[in-house]
Short mmCIF file of N, CA and C in Angstrom, two decimals:
data_model
loop_
_atom_site.label_atom_id
_atom_site.label_comp_id
_atom_site.label_asym_id
_atom_site.label_seq_id
_atom_site.Cartn_x
_atom_site.Cartn_y
_atom_site.Cartn_z
N UNK U 1 -40.71 13.16 -5.57
CA UNK U 1 -41.22 11.83 -5.57
C UNK U 1 -41.53 11.43 -4.13
N UNK U 2 -42.39 10.43 -3.96
CA UNK U 2 -42.83 10.03 -2.63
C UNK U 2 -41.79 9.28 -1.83
N UNK U 3 -42.12 9.06 -0.57
CA UNK U 3 -41.27 8.35 0.35
C UNK U 3 -41.16 6.90 -0.11
N UNK U 4 -39.96 6.35 -0.02
CA UNK U 4 -39.73 4.97 -0.43
C UNK U 4 -39.09 4.20 0.71
N UNK U 5 -39.73 3.11 1.10
CA UNK U 5 -39.21 2.27 2.17
C UNK U 5 -38.00 1.49 1.66
N UNK U 6 -36.93 1.49 2.44
CA UNK U 6 -35.73 0.72 2.07
C UNK U 6 -36.00 -0.77 2.28
N UNK U 7 -35.62 -1.56 1.31
CA UNK U 7 -35.77 -3.01 1.38
C UNK U 7 -34.71 -3.57 2.32
N UNK U 8 -35.12 -4.33 3.31
CA UNK U 8 -34.17 -4.93 4.25
C UNK U 8 -33.30 -5.98 3.57
N UNK U 9 -33.80 -6.56 2.49
CA UNK U 9 -33.07 -7.57 1.72
C UNK U 9 -33.09 -7.17 0.24
N UNK U 10 -32.32 -6.16 -0.12
CA UNK U 10 -32.36 -5.70 -1.51
C UNK U 10 -31.89 -6.79 -2.46
N UNK U 11 -32.39 -6.77 -3.70
CA UNK U 11 -32.00 -7.80 -4.66
C UNK U 11 -30.50 -7.72 -4.96
N UNK U 12 -29.89 -8.87 -5.10
CA UNK U 12 -28.47 -8.88 -5.43
C UNK U 12 -28.32 -8.83 -6.95
N UNK U 13 -27.13 -8.60 -7.40
CA UNK U 13 -26.88 -8.55 -8.84
C UNK U 13 -26.80 -7.13 -9.35
N UNK U 14 -26.51 -7.04 -10.61
CA UNK U 14 -26.36 -5.76 -11.29
C UNK U 14 -27.50 -5.59 -12.28
N UNK U 15 -27.95 -4.37 -12.44
CA UNK U 15 -29.11 -4.05 -13.25
C UNK U 15 -28.79 -2.93 -14.24
N UNK U 16 -29.44 -2.97 -15.41
CA UNK U 16 -29.33 -1.88 -16.38
C UNK U 16 -30.66 -1.13 -16.35
N UNK U 17 -30.60 0.17 -16.10
CA UNK U 17 -31.80 1.00 -16.04
C UNK U 17 -32.07 1.54 -17.44
N UNK U 18 -33.18 1.10 -18.06
CA UNK U 18 -33.49 1.51 -19.44
C UNK U 18 -33.91 2.97 -19.53
N UNK U 19 -34.38 3.54 -18.44
CA UNK U 19 -34.80 4.94 -18.45
C UNK U 19 -33.60 5.88 -18.38
N UNK U 20 -32.63 5.54 -17.54
CA UNK U 20 -31.49 6.43 -17.33
C UNK U 20 -30.23 6.00 -18.07
N UNK U 21 -30.16 4.71 -18.45
CA UNK U 21 -28.96 4.18 -19.07
C UNK U 21 -27.85 3.88 -18.08
N UNK U 22 -28.18 3.94 -16.78
CA UNK U 22 -27.19 3.72 -15.72
C UNK U 22 -27.19 2.26 -15.27
N UNK U 23 -26.06 1.84 -14.72
CA UNK U 23 -25.93 0.52 -14.12
C UNK U 23 -26.19 0.68 -12.62
N UNK U 24 -26.97 -0.24 -12.04
CA UNK U 24 -27.31 -0.17 -10.63
C UNK U 24 -26.96 -1.48 -9.93
N UNK U 25 -26.71 -1.38 -8.64
CA UNK U 25 -26.38 -2.55 -7.84
C UNK U 25 -27.06 -2.41 -6.48
N UNK U 26 -27.59 -3.52 -5.95
CA UNK U 26 -28.23 -3.46 -4.64
C UNK U 26 -29.60 -2.82 -4.71
N UNK U 27 -29.86 -1.83 -3.87
CA UNK U 27 -31.15 -1.12 -3.85
C UNK U 27 -31.33 -0.43 -5.19
N UNK U 28 -32.38 -0.77 -5.90
CA UNK U 28 -32.52 -0.33 -7.30
C UNK U 28 -33.78 0.46 -7.55
N UNK U 29 -33.88 0.96 -8.76
CA UNK U 29 -35.04 1.74 -9.20
C UNK U 29 -36.27 0.85 -9.41
N UNK U 30 -37.30 1.46 -9.96
CA UNK U 30 -38.53 0.72 -10.26
C UNK U 30 -38.23 -0.44 -11.20
N UNK U 31 -38.82 -1.58 -10.94
CA UNK U 31 -38.52 -2.78 -11.73
C UNK U 31 -38.91 -2.62 -13.20
N UNK U 32 -39.90 -1.80 -13.49
CA UNK U 32 -40.32 -1.62 -14.87
C UNK U 32 -39.22 -0.99 -15.73
N UNK U 33 -38.28 -0.30 -15.10
CA UNK U 33 -37.19 0.36 -15.80
C UNK U 33 -35.92 -0.49 -15.89
N UNK U 34 -35.94 -1.71 -15.38
CA UNK U 34 -34.70 -2.47 -15.23
C UNK U 34 -34.63 -3.72 -16.09
N UNK U 35 -33.41 -4.01 -16.55
CA UNK U 35 -33.07 -5.29 -17.15
C UNK U 35 -32.07 -5.96 -16.22
N UNK U 36 -32.26 -7.22 -15.95
CA UNK U 36 -31.35 -7.94 -15.07
C UNK U 36 -32.13 -8.83 -14.13
N UNK U 37 -31.47 -9.39 -13.17
CA UNK U 37 -30.12 -9.07 -12.72
C UNK U 37 -29.06 -9.77 -13.56
N UNK U 38 -27.89 -9.19 -13.58
CA UNK U 38 -26.71 -9.74 -14.23
C UNK U 38 -25.68 -10.04 -13.16
N UNK U 39 -24.76 -10.97 -13.42
CA UNK U 39 -23.82 -11.40 -12.38
C UNK U 39 -22.75 -10.37 -12.04
N UNK U 40 -22.50 -9.44 -12.97
CA UNK U 40 -21.46 -8.44 -12.70
C UNK U 40 -21.75 -7.16 -13.49
N UNK U 41 -21.02 -6.12 -13.16
CA UNK U 41 -21.24 -4.81 -13.77
C UNK U 41 -20.98 -4.84 -15.27
N UNK U 42 -19.93 -5.53 -15.69
CA UNK U 42 -19.58 -5.58 -17.11
C UNK U 42 -20.70 -6.21 -17.94
N UNK U 43 -21.29 -7.26 -17.42
CA UNK U 43 -22.40 -7.91 -18.13
C UNK U 43 -23.61 -6.99 -18.17
N UNK U 44 -23.90 -6.30 -17.08
CA UNK U 44 -25.02 -5.37 -17.05
C UNK U 44 -24.85 -4.27 -18.09
N UNK U 45 -23.61 -3.85 -18.33
CA UNK U 45 -23.35 -2.82 -19.34
C UNK U 45 -23.68 -3.32 -20.75
N UNK U 46 -23.74 -4.63 -20.93
CA UNK U 46 -24.07 -5.22 -22.23
C UNK U 46 -25.54 -5.61 -22.33
N UNK U 47 -26.36 -5.14 -21.41
CA UNK U 47 -27.75 -5.57 -21.32
C UNK U 47 -28.53 -5.38 -22.62
N UNK U 48 -28.37 -4.26 -23.27
CA UNK U 48 -29.13 -4.02 -24.50
C UNK U 48 -28.70 -4.98 -25.61
N UNK U 49 -27.40 -5.24 -25.72
CA UNK U 49 -26.92 -6.18 -26.72
C UNK U 49 -27.40 -7.60 -26.41
N UNK U 50 -27.40 -7.97 -25.13
CA UNK U 50 -27.89 -9.28 -24.72
C UNK U 50 -29.37 -9.42 -25.05
N UNK U 51 -30.15 -8.40 -24.74
CA UNK U 51 -31.59 -8.43 -25.02
C UNK U 51 -31.84 -8.53 -26.52
N UNK U 52 -31.07 -7.79 -27.31
CA UNK U 52 -31.23 -7.84 -28.77
C UNK U 52 -30.92 -9.23 -29.30
N UNK U 53 -29.83 -9.84 -28.84
CA UNK U 53 -29.47 -11.18 -29.29
C UNK U 53 -30.52 -12.21 -28.89
N UNK U 54 -31.06 -12.08 -27.68
CA UNK U 54 -32.10 -13.02 -27.23
C UNK U 54 -33.38 -12.85 -28.05
N UNK U 55 -33.71 -11.61 -28.38
CA UNK U 55 -34.90 -11.35 -29.19
C UNK U 55 -34.74 -11.94 -30.59
N UNK U 56 -33.56 -11.73 -31.19
CA UNK U 56 -33.30 -12.28 -32.52
C UNK U 56 -33.37 -13.80 -32.50
N UNK U 57 -32.81 -14.44 -31.48
CA UNK U 57 -32.86 -15.90 -31.37
C UNK U 57 -34.30 -16.39 -31.22
N UNK U 58 -35.09 -15.69 -30.42
CA UNK U 58 -36.50 -16.07 -30.24
C UNK U 58 -37.27 -15.88 -31.55
N UNK U 59 -36.99 -14.79 -32.27
CA UNK U 59 -37.65 -14.57 -33.56
C UNK U 59 -37.31 -15.67 -34.56
N UNK U 60 -36.04 -16.10 -34.58
CA UNK U 60 -35.63 -17.20 -35.46
C UNK U 60 -36.34 -18.49 -35.07
N UNK U 61 -36.42 -18.78 -33.78
CA UNK U 61 -37.10 -19.98 -33.31
C UNK U 61 -38.58 -19.95 -33.68
N UNK U 62 -39.20 -18.78 -33.56
CA UNK U 62 -40.61 -18.64 -33.96
C UNK U 62 -40.78 -18.88 -35.45
N UNK U 63 -39.88 -18.34 -36.26
CA UNK U 63 -39.96 -18.51 -37.71
C UNK U 63 -39.80 -19.99 -38.08
N UNK U 64 -38.84 -20.67 -37.43
CA UNK U 64 -38.66 -22.10 -37.69
C UNK U 64 -39.89 -22.89 -37.27
N UNK U 65 -40.47 -22.53 -36.14
CA UNK U 65 -41.66 -23.23 -35.67
C UNK U 65 -42.82 -23.04 -36.66
N UNK U 66 -43.00 -21.78 -37.12
CA UNK U 66 -44.07 -21.52 -38.09
C UNK U 66 -43.81 -22.27 -39.39
N UNK U 67 -42.56 -22.31 -39.83
CA UNK U 67 -42.21 -23.03 -41.05
C UNK U 67 -42.51 -24.52 -40.90
N UNK U 68 -42.16 -25.08 -39.76
CA UNK U 68 -42.44 -26.48 -39.48
C UNK U 68 -43.93 -26.74 -39.43
N UNK U 69 -44.69 -25.81 -38.89
CA UNK U 69 -46.14 -25.93 -38.82
C UNK U 69 -46.74 -25.95 -40.22
N UNK U 70 -46.20 -25.13 -41.14
CA UNK U 70 -46.68 -25.12 -42.51
C UNK U 70 -46.42 -26.46 -43.20
N UNK U 71 -45.26 -27.08 -42.93
CA UNK U 71 -44.96 -28.39 -43.52
C UNK U 71 -45.89 -29.44 -43.00
N UNK U 72 -46.25 -29.39 -41.70
CA UNK U 72 -47.17 -30.35 -41.13
C UNK U 72 -48.54 -30.24 -41.80
N UNK U 73 -48.98 -29.03 -42.11
CA UNK U 73 -50.27 -28.85 -42.77
C UNK U 73 -50.24 -29.44 -44.17
N UNK U 74 -49.13 -29.28 -44.88
CA UNK U 74 -49.00 -29.83 -46.23
C UNK U 74 -49.07 -31.35 -46.20
N UNK U 75 -48.49 -31.98 -45.16
CA UNK U 75 -48.49 -33.42 -45.05
C UNK U 75 -49.89 -33.98 -44.79
N UNK U 76 -50.77 -33.18 -44.20
CA UNK U 76 -52.11 -33.62 -43.86
C UNK U 76 -53.02 -33.66 -45.08
N UNK U 77 -52.62 -33.05 -46.15
CA UNK U 77 -53.49 -32.99 -47.34
C UNK U 77 -53.40 -34.21 -48.18
#
């Protein structure tokens, strides 16, 4: 791989690398491979579960919004 310049001010926090499954701190891998930052290593280890829960909550909110939108259309008739 090519030469990589060290960041003088690396990002703080803990990161979960989706490509490797490793937890990282400080100078990290490519941002496209990372979830975070998280406040501590233990939370970073739960990154996939956190992402899943957030996705499910967003899906529920979208479903409720769509359901509410359907009721608004019925009221207009």
